[in-house]
XYZ file of C-alpha atoms in Angstrom:
616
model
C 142.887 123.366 87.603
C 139.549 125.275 87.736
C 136.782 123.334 87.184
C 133.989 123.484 85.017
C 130.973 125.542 85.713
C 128.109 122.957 86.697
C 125.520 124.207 84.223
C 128.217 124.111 81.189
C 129.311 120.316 82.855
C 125.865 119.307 83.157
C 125.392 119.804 79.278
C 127.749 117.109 78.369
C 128.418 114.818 81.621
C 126.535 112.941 84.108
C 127.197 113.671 87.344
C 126.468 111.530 90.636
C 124.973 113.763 94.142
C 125.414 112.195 97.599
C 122.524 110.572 99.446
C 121.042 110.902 102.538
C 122.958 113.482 106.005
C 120.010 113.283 108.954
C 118.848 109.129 108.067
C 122.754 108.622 107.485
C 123.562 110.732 111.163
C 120.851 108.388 112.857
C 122.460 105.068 111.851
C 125.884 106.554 113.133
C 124.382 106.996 116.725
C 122.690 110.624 116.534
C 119.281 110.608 118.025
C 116.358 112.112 116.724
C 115.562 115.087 118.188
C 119.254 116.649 117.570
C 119.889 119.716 115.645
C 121.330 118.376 113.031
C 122.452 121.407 111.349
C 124.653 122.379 114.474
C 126.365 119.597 114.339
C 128.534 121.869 112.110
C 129.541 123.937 114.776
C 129.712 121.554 118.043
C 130.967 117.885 115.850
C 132.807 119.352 113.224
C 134.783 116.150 112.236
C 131.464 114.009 112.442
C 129.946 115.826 109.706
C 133.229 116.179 107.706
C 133.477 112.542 107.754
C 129.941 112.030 106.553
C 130.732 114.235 103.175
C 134.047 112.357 102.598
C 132.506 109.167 102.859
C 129.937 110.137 99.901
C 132.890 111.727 98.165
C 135.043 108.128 98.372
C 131.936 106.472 97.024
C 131.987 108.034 94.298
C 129.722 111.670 94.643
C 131.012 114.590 92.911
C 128.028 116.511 94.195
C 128.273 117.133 97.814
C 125.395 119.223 100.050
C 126.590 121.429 102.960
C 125.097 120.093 106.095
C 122.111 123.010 105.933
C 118.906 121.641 104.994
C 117.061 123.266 108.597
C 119.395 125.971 109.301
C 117.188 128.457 108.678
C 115.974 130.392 111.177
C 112.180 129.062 111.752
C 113.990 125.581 112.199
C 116.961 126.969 114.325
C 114.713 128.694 116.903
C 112.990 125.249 117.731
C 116.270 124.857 118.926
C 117.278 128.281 120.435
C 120.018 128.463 117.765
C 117.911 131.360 115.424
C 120.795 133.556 115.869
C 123.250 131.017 114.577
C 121.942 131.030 110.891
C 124.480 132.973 109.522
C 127.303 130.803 111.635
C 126.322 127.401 110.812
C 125.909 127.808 107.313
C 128.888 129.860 106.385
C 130.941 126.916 108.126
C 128.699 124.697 106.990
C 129.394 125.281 103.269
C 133.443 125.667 104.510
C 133.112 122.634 105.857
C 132.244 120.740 102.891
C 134.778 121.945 100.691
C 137.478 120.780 103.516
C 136.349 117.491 103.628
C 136.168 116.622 99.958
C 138.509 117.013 97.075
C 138.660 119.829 94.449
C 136.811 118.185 91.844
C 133.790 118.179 94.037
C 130.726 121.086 93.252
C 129.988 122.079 96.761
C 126.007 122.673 96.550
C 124.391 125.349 99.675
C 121.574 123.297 100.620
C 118.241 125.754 101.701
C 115.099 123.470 102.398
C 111.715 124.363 102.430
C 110.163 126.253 105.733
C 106.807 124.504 104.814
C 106.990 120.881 103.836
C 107.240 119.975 107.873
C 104.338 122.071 108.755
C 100.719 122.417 107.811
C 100.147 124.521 104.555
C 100.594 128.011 105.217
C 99.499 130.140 102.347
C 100.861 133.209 103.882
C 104.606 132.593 102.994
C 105.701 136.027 102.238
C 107.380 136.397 105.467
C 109.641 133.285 104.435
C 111.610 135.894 101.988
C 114.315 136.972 104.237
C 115.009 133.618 105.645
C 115.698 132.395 102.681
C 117.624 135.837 101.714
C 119.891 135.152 105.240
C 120.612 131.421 104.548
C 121.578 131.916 100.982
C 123.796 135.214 101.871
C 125.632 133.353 104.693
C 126.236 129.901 102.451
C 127.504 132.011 99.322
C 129.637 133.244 101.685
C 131.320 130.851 102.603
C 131.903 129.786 99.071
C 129.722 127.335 97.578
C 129.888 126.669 93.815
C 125.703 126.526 93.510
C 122.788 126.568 95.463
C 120.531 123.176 96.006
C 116.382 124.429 96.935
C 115.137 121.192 97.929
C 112.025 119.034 99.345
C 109.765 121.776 98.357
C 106.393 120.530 98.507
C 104.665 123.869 97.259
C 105.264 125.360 93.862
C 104.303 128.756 95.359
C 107.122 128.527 98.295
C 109.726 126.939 96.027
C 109.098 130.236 93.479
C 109.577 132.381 95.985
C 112.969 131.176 97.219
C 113.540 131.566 93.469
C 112.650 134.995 93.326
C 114.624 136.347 96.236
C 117.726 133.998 95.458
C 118.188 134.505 91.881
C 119.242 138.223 92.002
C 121.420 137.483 94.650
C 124.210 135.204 92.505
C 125.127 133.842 88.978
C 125.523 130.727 90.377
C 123.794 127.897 89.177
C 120.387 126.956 91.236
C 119.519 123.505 91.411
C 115.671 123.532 92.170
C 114.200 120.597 93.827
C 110.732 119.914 94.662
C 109.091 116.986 96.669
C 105.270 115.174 95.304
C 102.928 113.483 98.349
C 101.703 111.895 94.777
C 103.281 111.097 91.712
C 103.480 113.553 89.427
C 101.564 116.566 91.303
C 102.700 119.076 93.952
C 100.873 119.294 97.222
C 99.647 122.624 95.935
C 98.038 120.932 93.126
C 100.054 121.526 89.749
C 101.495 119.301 87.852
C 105.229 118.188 87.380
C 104.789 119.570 84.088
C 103.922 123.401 84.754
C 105.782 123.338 88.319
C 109.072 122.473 85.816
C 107.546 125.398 83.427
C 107.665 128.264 86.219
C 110.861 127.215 88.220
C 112.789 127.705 84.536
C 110.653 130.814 83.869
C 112.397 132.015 87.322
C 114.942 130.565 85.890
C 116.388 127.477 87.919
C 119.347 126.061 86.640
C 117.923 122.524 87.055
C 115.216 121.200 88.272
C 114.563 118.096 89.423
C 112.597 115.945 92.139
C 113.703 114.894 95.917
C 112.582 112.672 99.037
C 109.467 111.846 99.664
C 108.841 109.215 96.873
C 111.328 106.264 96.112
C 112.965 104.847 92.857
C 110.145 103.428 91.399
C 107.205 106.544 92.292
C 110.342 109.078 91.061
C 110.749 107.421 87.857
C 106.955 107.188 87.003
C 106.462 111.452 87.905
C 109.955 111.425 85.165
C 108.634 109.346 82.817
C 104.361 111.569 82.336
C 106.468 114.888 83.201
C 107.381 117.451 80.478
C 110.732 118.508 81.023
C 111.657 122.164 79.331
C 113.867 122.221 76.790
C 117.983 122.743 77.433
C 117.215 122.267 81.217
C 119.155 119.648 82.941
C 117.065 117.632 85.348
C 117.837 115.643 88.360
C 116.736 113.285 90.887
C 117.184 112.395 94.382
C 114.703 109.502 95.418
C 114.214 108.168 99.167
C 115.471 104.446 99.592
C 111.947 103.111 99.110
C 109.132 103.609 101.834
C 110.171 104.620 105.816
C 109.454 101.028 108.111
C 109.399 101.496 111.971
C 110.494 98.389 113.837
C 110.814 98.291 117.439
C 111.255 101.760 116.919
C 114.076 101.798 115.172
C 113.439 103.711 111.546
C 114.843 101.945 108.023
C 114.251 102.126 104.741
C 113.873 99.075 102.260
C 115.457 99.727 99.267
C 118.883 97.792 98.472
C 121.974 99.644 97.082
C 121.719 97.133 94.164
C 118.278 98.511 93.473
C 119.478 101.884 93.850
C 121.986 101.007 90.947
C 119.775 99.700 88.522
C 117.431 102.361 89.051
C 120.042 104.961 88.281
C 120.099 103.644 84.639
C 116.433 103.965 84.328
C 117.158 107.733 85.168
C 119.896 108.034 82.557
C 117.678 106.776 80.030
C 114.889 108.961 81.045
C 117.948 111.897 80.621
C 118.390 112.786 84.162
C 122.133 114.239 84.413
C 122.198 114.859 88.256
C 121.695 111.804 89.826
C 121.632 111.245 93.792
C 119.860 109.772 97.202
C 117.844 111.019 99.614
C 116.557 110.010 102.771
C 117.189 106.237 103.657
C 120.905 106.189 101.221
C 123.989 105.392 102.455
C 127.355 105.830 100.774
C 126.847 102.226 99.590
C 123.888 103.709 97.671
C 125.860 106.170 96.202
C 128.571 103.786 95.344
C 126.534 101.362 93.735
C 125.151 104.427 91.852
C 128.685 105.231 90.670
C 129.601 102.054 89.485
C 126.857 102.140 87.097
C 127.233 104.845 85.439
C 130.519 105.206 85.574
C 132.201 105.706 82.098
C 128.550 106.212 80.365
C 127.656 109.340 78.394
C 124.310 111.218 78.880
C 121.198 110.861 77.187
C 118.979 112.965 75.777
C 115.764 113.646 77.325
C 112.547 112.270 75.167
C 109.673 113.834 76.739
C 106.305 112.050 76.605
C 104.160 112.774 73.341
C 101.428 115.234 75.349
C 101.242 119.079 75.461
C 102.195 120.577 78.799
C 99.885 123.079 79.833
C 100.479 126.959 78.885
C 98.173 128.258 81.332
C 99.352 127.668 85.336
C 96.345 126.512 86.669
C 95.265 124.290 89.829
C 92.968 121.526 88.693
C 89.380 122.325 88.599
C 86.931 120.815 91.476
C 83.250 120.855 90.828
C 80.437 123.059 92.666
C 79.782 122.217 96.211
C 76.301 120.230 97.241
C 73.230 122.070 97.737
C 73.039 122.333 101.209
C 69.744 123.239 103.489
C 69.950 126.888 104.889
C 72.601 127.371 108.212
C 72.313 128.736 110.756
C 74.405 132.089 109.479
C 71.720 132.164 106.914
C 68.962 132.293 109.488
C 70.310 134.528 112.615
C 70.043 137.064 109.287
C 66.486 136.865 109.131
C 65.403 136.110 112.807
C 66.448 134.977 116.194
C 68.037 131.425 115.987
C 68.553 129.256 118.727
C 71.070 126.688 118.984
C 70.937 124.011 122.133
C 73.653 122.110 123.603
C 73.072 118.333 124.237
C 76.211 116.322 124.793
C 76.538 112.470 123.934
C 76.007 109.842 126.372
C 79.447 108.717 128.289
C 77.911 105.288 127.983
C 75.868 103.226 124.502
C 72.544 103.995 125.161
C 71.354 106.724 122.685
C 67.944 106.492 123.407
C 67.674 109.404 125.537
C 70.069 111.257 123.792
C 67.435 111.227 120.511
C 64.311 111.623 122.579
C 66.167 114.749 124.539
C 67.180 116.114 120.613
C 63.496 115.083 119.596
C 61.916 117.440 122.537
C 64.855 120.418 121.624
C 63.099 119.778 118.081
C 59.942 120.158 118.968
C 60.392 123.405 120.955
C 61.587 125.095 118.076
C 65.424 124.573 118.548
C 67.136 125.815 114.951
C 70.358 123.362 115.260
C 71.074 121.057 118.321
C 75.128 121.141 118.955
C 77.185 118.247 119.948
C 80.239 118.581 122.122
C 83.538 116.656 121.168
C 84.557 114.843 124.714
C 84.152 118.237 126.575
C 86.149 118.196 129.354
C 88.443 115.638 128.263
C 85.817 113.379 129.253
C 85.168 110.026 126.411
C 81.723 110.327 125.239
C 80.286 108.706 122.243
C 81.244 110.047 118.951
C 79.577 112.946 118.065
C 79.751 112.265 114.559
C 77.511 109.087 114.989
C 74.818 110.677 117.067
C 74.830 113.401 114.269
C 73.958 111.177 111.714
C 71.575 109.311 113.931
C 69.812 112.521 114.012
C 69.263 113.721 111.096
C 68.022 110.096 109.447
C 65.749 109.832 112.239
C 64.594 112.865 113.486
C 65.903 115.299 110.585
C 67.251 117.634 112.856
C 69.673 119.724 111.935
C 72.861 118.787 114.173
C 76.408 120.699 114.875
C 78.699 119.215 115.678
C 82.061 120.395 117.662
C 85.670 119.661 116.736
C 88.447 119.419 119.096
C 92.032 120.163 118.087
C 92.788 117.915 121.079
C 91.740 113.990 120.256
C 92.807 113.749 116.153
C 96.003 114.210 114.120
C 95.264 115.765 110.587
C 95.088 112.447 108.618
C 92.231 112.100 111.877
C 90.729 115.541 111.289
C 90.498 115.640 107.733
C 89.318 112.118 107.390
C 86.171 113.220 110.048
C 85.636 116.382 107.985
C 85.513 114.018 105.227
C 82.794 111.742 106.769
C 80.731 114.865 108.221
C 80.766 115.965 104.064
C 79.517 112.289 103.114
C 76.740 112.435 105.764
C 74.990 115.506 105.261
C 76.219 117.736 108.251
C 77.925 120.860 107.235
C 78.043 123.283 110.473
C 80.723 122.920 112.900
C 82.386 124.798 115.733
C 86.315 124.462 116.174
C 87.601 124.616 119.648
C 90.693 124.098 121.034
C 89.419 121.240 123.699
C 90.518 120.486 127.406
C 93.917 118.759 127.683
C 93.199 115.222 127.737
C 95.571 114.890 131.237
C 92.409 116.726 133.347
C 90.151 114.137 131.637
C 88.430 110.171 132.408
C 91.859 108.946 130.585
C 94.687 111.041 131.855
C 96.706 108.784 130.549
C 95.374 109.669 126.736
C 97.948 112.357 124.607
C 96.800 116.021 123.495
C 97.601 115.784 119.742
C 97.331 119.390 118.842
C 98.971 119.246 115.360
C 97.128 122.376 114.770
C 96.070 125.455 116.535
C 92.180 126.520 115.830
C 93.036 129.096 113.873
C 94.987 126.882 111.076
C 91.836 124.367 111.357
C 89.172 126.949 110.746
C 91.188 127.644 107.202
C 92.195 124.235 106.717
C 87.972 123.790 106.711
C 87.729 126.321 104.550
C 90.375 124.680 102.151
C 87.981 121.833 101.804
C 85.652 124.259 100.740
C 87.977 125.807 98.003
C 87.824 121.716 97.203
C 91.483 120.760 98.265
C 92.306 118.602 100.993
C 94.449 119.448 103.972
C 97.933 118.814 101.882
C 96.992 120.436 98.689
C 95.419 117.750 96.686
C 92.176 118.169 94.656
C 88.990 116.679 96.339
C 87.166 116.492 92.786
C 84.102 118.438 94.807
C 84.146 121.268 96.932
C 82.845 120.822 100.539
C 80.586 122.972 101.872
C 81.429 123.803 105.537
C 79.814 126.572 108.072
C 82.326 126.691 110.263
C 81.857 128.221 113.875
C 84.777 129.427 116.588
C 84.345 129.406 119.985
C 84.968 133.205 122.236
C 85.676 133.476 125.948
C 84.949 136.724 127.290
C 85.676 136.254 130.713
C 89.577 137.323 130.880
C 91.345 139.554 132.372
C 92.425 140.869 129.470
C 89.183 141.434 127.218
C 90.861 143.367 124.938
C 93.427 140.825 123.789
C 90.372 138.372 123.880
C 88.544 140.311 121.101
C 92.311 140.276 118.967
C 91.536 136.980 119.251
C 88.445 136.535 118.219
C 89.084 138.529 115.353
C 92.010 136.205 113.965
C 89.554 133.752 114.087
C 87.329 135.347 111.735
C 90.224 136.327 109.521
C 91.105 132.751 109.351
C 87.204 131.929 108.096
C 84.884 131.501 111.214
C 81.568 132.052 109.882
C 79.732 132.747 113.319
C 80.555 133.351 116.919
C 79.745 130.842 119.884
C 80.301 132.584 123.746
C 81.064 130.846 126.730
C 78.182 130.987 128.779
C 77.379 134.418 130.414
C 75.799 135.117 133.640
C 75.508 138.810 133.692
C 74.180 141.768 131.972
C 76.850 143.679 131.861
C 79.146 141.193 129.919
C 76.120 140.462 127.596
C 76.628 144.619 126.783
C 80.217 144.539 126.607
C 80.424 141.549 124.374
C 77.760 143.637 122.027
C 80.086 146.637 122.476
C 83.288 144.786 121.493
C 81.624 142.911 118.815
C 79.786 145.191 117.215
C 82.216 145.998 114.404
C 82.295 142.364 113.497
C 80.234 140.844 110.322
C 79.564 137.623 111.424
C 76.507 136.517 113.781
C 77.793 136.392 117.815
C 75.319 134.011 119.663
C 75.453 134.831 123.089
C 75.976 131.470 125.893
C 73.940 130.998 128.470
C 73.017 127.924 130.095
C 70.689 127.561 133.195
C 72.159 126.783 136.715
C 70.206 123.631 138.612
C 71.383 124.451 142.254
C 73.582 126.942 144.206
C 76.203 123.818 143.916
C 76.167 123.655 140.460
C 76.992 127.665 140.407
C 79.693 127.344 143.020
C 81.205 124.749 140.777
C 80.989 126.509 137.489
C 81.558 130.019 139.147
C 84.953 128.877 140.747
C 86.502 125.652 139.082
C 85.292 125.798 135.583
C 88.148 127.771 133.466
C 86.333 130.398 131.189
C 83.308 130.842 133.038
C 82.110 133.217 135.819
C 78.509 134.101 136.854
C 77.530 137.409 138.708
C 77.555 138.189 142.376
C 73.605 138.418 141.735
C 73.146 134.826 140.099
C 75.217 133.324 142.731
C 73.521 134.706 145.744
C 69.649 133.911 143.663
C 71.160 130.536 143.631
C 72.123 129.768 147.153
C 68.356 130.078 148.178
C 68.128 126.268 146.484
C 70.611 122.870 147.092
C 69.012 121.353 144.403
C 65.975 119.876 142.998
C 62.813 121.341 140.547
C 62.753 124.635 142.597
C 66.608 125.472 141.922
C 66.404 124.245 138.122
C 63.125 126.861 137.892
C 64.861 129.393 139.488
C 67.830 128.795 137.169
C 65.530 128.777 133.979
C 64.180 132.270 135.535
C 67.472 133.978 135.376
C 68.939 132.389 132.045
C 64.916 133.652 131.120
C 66.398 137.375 132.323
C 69.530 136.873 130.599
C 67.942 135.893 127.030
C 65.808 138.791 127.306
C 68.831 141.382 127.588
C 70.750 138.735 124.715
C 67.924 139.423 122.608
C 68.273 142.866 122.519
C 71.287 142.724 121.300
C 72.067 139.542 119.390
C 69.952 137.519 117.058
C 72.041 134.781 118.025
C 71.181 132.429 121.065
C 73.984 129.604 122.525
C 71.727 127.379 125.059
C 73.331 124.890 126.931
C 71.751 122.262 128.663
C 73.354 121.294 132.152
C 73.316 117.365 132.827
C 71.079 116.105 130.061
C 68.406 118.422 131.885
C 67.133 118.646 128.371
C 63.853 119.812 129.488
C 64.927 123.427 130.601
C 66.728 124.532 127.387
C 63.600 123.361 125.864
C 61.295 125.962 127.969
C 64.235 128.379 126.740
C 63.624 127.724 123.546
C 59.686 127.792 123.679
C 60.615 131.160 125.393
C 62.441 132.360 122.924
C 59.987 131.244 120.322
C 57.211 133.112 121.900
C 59.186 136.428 122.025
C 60.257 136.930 118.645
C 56.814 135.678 117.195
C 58.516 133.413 114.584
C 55.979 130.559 113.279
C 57.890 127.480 112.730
């Protein structure tokens, strides 16, 4: 007997989903780390088993083993040219396993909920085009779009799917808060737009548990004749001894699933954390009970799609972009003491001041080497002295909660320029033993800043005030491949660097062929250059430092001094040689001051002063 289409069953009938494949997979043995999409093809009969155990426990609803296999998540794996493959047997699979009363659903997940936000999603079409091609293929009776966290992604997949089938299209999207999607609408006009693209149902998965699910139900307008479903985690993830688990109880998970009737959810299910015993508990329940209808809550959802409004940023003192405009500007390199004395850190910032220095510029453990927080001495600064401080972030030492909550800080003290580097890996530093986080390269945090500027937080959610970042990126010129360097550079400003900081240069010629290369640019390039102290020192830098190499002519200069007040002067003379050429070409001036020898990027600065003429 043929059954029923879904949407037509839907209308009258309440129909239970399976829970959880990848938690489920774990507690059987697989570790993490596995594909578990291509489990499909290599452990057919392990994955079979999986959907007939949700089928004996009652689901009706089964999801084909293909929430990754698309081909962003596949080539982490070297499997990208297995998408068509594993879900076309993937979606055979299911059907074999279960019987014929079962609605065999082509899971597609989202390519951006396990990544930082990526605004640019267009090129996400024709993965979702390849996925849902191969899984209709191999004969699903709908198509399940789930743990979306982005209305924009989730409409997309929308678009491109729609046209490709009459079958029904559950849409499912996954809340970081109740009731809001990480790209900040509400429940309400997400649920508007997916039936304007017209979803089947739509509904809410993973992330949030019973309780946080039921809440984002119960303030949510539903629209009218549109089933709705929900798949909530088992309560919150708990690591134990490294082991993962979730808390919530099948018996839980049972009584919950009559809250969700009442609220007039028809497609009922589990997500990460459920077992079959979830499921069966689930069943139980509602077995033999009719739906409800849905009641929305007495409010008027919005007509207009609109993110929330965030006020106007703070009024901030004028940056250093601002100023290289006008005149030359001068920014000086101090780092922060490796040990707690900050004395002679402020009197070393104090003297910069004094000689005219327009923003002083703290490194972020340069080197890999642990200094004192940069943050700290910034504020220390600028209540005490009221210099203007800038302060470097590494990509290195913080994971985004890390990153954004420092952003955050920076925003609530006052200091609004920064400069995003990369950073040394943390193996070459005082702590080899420390990990490289690197969630992000420095191109995605130069736009995440600028998110906080647009007043949204790194996931999406409003910040209630817009922040008000200058944000800096840092340019090597000194690679073989110079060329590909200025590509570089130029994705950087496309991602929202406001200004240009060099590694320090050492000849004349680069100083011309960075003005040459640059000079199609709109943002301010201040030029590097930081004095040498001994023909050591500019052995050292010349042939161990990555990213920095000084001229045959500075090098030979230097070897006339080991050390001491005559090799520093002699160092001052030719950075004195190199500013003048810089300031031919460049507004912009980088100094940076070699061991806490504060006292020569001072007379560079007084230099500097004196040349342009500018009266402080």
């Amino acid at each position: 007997m043929k059954k029923e289409n879904l949407k037509s069953y839907l209308q009258n009938h309440l129909l239970i989903g399976d829970g959880a494949m990848a938690t489920w997979l774990y507690r059987l043995g697989v570790p993490i780390g596995v594909c578990y999409e291509e489990l499909t093809l290599s452990n057919p009969e392990l994955i079979g088993s999986v959907h007939r155990s949700y089928y004996d426990a009652g689901a009706r609803f089964i999801q084909t083993n293909t929430y990754g296999a698309h081909r962003d998540s596949l080539a982490r794996h070297g499997l990208e040219h297995k998408v068509t493959r594993i879900n076309r047997k993937a979606a055979q699979l299911a059907r074999e396993s279960v019987g014929e009363d079962a609605y065999i659903a082509g899971g597609i997940g989202s390519i951006n909920a396990g990544r930082v936000r990526d605004t640019n999603i267009q090129p996400y079409a024709e993965q979702f085009e390849e996925q849902a091609e191969a899984l209709l293929l191999g004969g699903v009776d709908a198509i399940l779009l789930e743990t979306f966290l982005d209305l924009d992604e989730l409409l997309l997949a929308l678009n491109v799917i729609r046209p490709m089938t009459d079958l029904p299209i559950i849409a499912q999207l996954a809340t970081i808060e109740v009731g809001r999607t990480r790209d900040g609408f509400t429940l309400s006009q997400a649920f508007a737009e997916m039936k304007k693209a017209e979803a089947d149902v739509v509904g809410l998965n993973c992330r949030l548990g019973p309780a946080e699910a039921l809440r984002s139900i119960e303030q949510t307008i539903i629209p009218d004749d549109t089933p709705f479903s929900v798949f909530p985690n088992a309560g919150r993830l708990a690591i134990s001894d490294g082991e993962y688990s979730y808390a919530s109880v099948p018996q839980y998970f049972g009584d919950s699933a009559l809250r969700f009737r009442t609220q007039g959810a028809r497609l009922i299910g589990g997500c990460c954390g459920t077992t079959p015993e979830h499921i069966r508990m689930m069943a139980q329940v509602l077995a033999e009970r009719e739906p409800l209808p849905r009641v929305n809550p007495e409010c008027e959802a919005a007509e207009v799609l609109m993110p929330i409004e965030v006020g106007s940023p703070p009024v901030r003192p004028p940056s250093i972009v601002d100023t290289v405009k006008e005149r030359h500007t001068v920014i000086v390199e101090l780092d922060p003491p490796r040990d707690l004395d900050t004395e002679r850190f402020l009197a070393g910032t104090a003297a910069l001041q004094d000689a005219g220095a327009d923003a002083v510029t703290l490194a972020d453990n340069s080197l890999a080497t642990t200094r004192m927080s940069n943050l700290a001495l910034g504020a220390m600064m600028k209540s005490k002295l009221g210099a203007e401080p800038l302060l470097h972030i590494a990509c290195r030492d913080r994971n985004l909660i890390g990153q954004q909550s420092h952003l955050m800080g920076m925003h609530a003290l006052g200091i609004h320029q920064a400069l995003v580097i990369t950073g040394d890996p943390a193996r070459f530093g005082d702590l080899p033993g420390a990990s490289s986080v690197f969630d992000v390269s420095s191109f995605d945090l130069i736009r995440m800043i600028k998110q906080l500027n647009e007043g949204f937080t790194f996931s999406g959610k409003p910040l209630k005030q817009r922040a008000n970042f200058v944000v800096g990126a840092a340019f090597n010129p000194h690679v073989r491949q110079f060329d590909a360097a200025l590509r570089r550079l130029e994705k950087k400003i496309e991602a929202g660097a406001d200004y240009i900081m060099t590694q320090p240069v050492y000849d004349v010629e680069m100083i011309e062929r960075i003005h040459e290369g640059t000079k199609h640019l709109d943002v301010p390039i201040f030029i590097g250059i930081m004095p040498l102290t001994g023909s050591r020192n500019a052995e050292f830098l010349h042939n161990e430092v990555p990213g920095i190499r000084l001229s045959d002519e500075a090098r030979e200069r230097m070897r006339k001094f080991e050390s001491g007040p005559e090799a520093r002067a002699e160092g001052v003379a030719i950075a004195r040689e190199l500013t003048d050429v810089a300031m031919e070409y460049f507004n912009g001036i980088y100094l940076i001051t070699p061991f806490f020898y504060y006292e020569m990027t001072a007379e560079l600065t007084r230099y500097i002063r004196q040349k342009s003429s500018v009266v402080l």
